Coordinates of C-alpha atoms in Angstrom, one line a residue:
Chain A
X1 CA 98.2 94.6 107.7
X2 CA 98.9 95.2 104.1
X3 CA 102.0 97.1 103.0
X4 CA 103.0 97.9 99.5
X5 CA 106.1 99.0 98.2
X6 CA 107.6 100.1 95.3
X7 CA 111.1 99.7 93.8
X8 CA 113.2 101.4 92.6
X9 CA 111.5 105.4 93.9
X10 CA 113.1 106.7 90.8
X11 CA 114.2 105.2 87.2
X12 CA 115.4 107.1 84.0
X13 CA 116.4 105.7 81.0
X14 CA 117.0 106.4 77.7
X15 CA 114.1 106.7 74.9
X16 CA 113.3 102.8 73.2
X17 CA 114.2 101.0 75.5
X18 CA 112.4 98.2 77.8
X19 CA 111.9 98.9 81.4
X20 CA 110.5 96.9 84.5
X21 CA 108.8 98.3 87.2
X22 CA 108.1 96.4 90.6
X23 CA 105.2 96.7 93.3
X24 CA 105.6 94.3 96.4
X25 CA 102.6 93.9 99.0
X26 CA 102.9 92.2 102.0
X27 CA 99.6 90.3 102.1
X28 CA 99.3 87.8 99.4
X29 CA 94.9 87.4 99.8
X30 CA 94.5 89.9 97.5
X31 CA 91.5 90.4 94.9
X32 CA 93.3 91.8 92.3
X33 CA 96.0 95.0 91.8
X34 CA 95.4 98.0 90.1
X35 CA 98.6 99.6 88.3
X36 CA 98.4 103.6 87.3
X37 CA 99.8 106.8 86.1
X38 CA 100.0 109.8 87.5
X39 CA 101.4 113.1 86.0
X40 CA 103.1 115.9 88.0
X41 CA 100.1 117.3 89.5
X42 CA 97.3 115.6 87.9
X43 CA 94.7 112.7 88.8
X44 CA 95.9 109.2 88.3
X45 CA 94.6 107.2 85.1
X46 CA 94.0 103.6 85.4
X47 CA 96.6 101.4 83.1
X48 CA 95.9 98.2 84.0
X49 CA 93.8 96.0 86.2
X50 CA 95.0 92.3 87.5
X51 CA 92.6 89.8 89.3
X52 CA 94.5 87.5 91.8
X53 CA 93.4 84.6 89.6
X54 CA 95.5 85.8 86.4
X55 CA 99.2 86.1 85.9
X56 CA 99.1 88.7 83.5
X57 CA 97.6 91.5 81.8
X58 CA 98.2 93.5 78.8
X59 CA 97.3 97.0 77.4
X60 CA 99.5 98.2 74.3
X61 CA 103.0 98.5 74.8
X62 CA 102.5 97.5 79.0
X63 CA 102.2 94.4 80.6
X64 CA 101.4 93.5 84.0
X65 CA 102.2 90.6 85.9
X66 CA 101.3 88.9 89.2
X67 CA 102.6 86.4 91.4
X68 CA 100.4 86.0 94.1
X69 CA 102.4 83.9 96.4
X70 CA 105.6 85.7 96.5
X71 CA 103.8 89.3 96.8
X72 CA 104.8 90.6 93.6
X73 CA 103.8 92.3 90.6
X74 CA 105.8 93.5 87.5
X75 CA 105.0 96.3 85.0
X76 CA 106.6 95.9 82.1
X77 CA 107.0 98.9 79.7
X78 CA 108.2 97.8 76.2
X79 CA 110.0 100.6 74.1
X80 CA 109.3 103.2 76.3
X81 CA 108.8 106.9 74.8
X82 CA 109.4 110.3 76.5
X83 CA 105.6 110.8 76.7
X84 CA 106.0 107.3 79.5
X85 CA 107.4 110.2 81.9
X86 CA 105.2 109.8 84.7
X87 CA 104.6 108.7 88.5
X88 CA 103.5 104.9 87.8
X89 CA 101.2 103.5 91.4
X90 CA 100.4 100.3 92.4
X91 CA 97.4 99.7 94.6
X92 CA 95.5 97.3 96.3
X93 CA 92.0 97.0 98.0
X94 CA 91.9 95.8 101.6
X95 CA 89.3 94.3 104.0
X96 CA 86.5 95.7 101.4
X97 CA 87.4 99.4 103.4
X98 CA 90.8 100.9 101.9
X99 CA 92.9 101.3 99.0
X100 CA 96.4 100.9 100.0
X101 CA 99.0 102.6 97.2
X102 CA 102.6 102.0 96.7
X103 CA 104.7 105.0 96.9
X104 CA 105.0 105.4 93.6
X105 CA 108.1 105.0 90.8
X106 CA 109.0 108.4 89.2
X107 CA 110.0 107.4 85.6
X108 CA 112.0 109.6 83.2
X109 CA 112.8 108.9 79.8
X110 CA 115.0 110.6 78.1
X111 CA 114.6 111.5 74.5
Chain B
X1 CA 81.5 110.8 79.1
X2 CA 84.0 108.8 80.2
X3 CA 85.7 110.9 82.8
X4 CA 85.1 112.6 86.5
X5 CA 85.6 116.4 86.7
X6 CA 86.5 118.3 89.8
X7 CA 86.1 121.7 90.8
X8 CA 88.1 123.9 91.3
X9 CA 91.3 123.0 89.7
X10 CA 93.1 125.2 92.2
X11 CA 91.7 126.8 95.9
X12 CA 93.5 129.2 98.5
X13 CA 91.7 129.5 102.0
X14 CA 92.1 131.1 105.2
X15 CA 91.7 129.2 108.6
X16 CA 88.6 130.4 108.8
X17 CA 87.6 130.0 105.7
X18 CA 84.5 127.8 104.6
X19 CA 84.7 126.3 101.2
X20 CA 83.5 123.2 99.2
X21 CA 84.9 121.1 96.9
X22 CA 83.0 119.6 93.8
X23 CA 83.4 116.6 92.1
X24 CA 80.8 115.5 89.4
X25 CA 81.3 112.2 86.9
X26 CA 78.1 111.5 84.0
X27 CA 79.5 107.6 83.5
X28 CA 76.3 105.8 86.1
X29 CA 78.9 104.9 88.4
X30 CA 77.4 103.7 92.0
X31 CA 80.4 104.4 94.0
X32 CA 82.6 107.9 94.2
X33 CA 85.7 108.4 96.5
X34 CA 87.3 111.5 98.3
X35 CA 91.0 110.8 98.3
X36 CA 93.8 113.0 99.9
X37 CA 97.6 112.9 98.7
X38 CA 100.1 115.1 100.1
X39 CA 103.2 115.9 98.1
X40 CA 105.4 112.8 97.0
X41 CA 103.2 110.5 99.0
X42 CA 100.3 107.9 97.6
X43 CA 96.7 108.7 97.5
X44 CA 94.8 108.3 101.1
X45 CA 91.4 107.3 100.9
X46 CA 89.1 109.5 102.8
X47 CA 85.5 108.6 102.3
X48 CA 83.7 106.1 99.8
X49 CA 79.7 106.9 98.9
X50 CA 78.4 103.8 98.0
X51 CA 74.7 104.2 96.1
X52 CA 74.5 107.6 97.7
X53 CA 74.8 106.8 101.3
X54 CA 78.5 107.1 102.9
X55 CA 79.7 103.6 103.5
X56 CA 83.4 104.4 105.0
X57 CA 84.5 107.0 106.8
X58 CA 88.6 107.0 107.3
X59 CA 88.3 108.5 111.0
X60 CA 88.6 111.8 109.1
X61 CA 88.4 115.1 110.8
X62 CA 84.8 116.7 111.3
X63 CA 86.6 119.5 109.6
X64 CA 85.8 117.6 106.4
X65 CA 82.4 116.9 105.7
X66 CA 81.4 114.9 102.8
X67 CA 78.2 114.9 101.0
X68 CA 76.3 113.2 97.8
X69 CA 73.7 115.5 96.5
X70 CA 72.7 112.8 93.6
X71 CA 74.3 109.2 92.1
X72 CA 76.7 111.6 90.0
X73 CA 77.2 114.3 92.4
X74 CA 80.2 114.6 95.0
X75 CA 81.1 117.5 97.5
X76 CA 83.4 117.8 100.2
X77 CA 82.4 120.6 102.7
X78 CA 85.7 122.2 104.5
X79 CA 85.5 124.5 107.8
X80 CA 88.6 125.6 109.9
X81 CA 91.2 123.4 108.1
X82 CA 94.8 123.5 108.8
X83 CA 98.3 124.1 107.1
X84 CA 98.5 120.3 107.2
X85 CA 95.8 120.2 105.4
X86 CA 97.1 121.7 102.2
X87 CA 97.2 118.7 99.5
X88 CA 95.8 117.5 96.2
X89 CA 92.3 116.2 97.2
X90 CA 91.2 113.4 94.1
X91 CA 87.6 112.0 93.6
X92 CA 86.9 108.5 91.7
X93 CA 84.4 106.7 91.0
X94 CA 84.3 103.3 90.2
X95 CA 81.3 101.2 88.1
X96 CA 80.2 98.9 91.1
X97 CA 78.7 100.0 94.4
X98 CA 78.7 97.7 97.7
X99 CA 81.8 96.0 98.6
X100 CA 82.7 95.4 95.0
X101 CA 83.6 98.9 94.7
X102 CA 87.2 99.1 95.9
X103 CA 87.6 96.1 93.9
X104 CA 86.2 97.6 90.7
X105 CA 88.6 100.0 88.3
X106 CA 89.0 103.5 89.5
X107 CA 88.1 106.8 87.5
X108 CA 90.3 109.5 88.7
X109 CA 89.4 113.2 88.6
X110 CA 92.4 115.8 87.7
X111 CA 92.1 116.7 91.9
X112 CA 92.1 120.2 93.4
X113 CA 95.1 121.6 95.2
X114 CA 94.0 122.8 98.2
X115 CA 96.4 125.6 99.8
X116 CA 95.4 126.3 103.5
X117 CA 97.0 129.5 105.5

């Protein structure tokens, strides 16, 4: 059964600087990992999307990375803004029937 | 157009109450999504319409009832829901149909929060 998590639930920092995210998921034969933002109330927006045969994937100021084999996948916020306040989700599809989601981090950054 | 709208942004209904949710997106995507997501938790996916015939149905309630009108059309039909019932409801679509679509990029709508009492 595929389980995702997310660490840390909860991350502020101070505006400029450089910020790691982490999404863990529990079955490695994955087909690729979607990363996305969601504000306070609002639908989620799609950041970036990984296939399981890259390592990584970049979109502005984020990258994404993934390691396959150890379950893991990084996003990587360079010189992060107040307007990167935001839920950030990682998800997954599974058996060609689900979407399993992380939990979510809740980033704050403080101008 | 490059996005999925939902109607209404905000819904308050009574036990009894029969309502419908609409979710509409102009992009020729093949597949669109009902999702669920109760306060602080991740999006649950509900049902998936898949070239306008529903492909996956999450052992949801009968209380929901999901329906595709047209390819860019989504509505989800609600009768005698719940308290627990009261979440943000999303729609997505995504470009591929078939079993490619959970794999494709996901379009979010803005979701309706649903209040049930």
């Amino acid at each position: 059964k595929q389980e995702v998590t997310q660490i840390p639930a909860a991350l502020s920092v101070p505006e400029g600087e450089n910020l790691v995210l982490n999404c863990s998921f529990t079955d490695s034969a994955i087909y690729n990992l979607q990363w996305f933002r969601q504000d306070p109330g609002k639908g989620l927006t799609s950041l970036l999307l990984i296939q399981s045969s890259q390592r990584e994937q970049t979109s502005g100021r984020l990258n994404a990375s993934l390691d396959k084999s150890s379950g893991r996948s990084t996003l990587y916020i360079a010189a992060s803004q107040p307007g990167d306040s935001a839920t950030y989700l990682c998800a997954v599809p599974y058996n060609n029937n689900d979407m399993r989601f992380g939990a979510g981090t809740r980033l704050t950054v403080k101008p | 157009d490059t996005e999925v709208t939902q109607t209404p942004k905000h819904l308050v209904m009574g036990m009894t109450n029969k309502k419908s949710l609409k979710c509409e997106q102009h992009m020729g995507h093949r597949a669109m999504y009902w999702y669920k997501q109760k306060a602080k938790k991740p999006p649950e996916l509900m049902f998936v319409y898949s070239y306008e015939k529903l492909s996956i149905n999450e052992s949801v309630p009968s209380r929901f009832s999901p329906e595709c009108p047209n390819s860019s059309l989504l509505n989800l039909h609600l009768h005698a829901l719940q308290p627990e019932d009261s979440a943000l409801y999303l729609c997505a679509s995504s470009r591929r149909g078939g079993g490619g679509g959970l794999t494709d990029t996901q379009y979010f709508g803005p979701g309706t929060r649903l209040t049930v009492l």
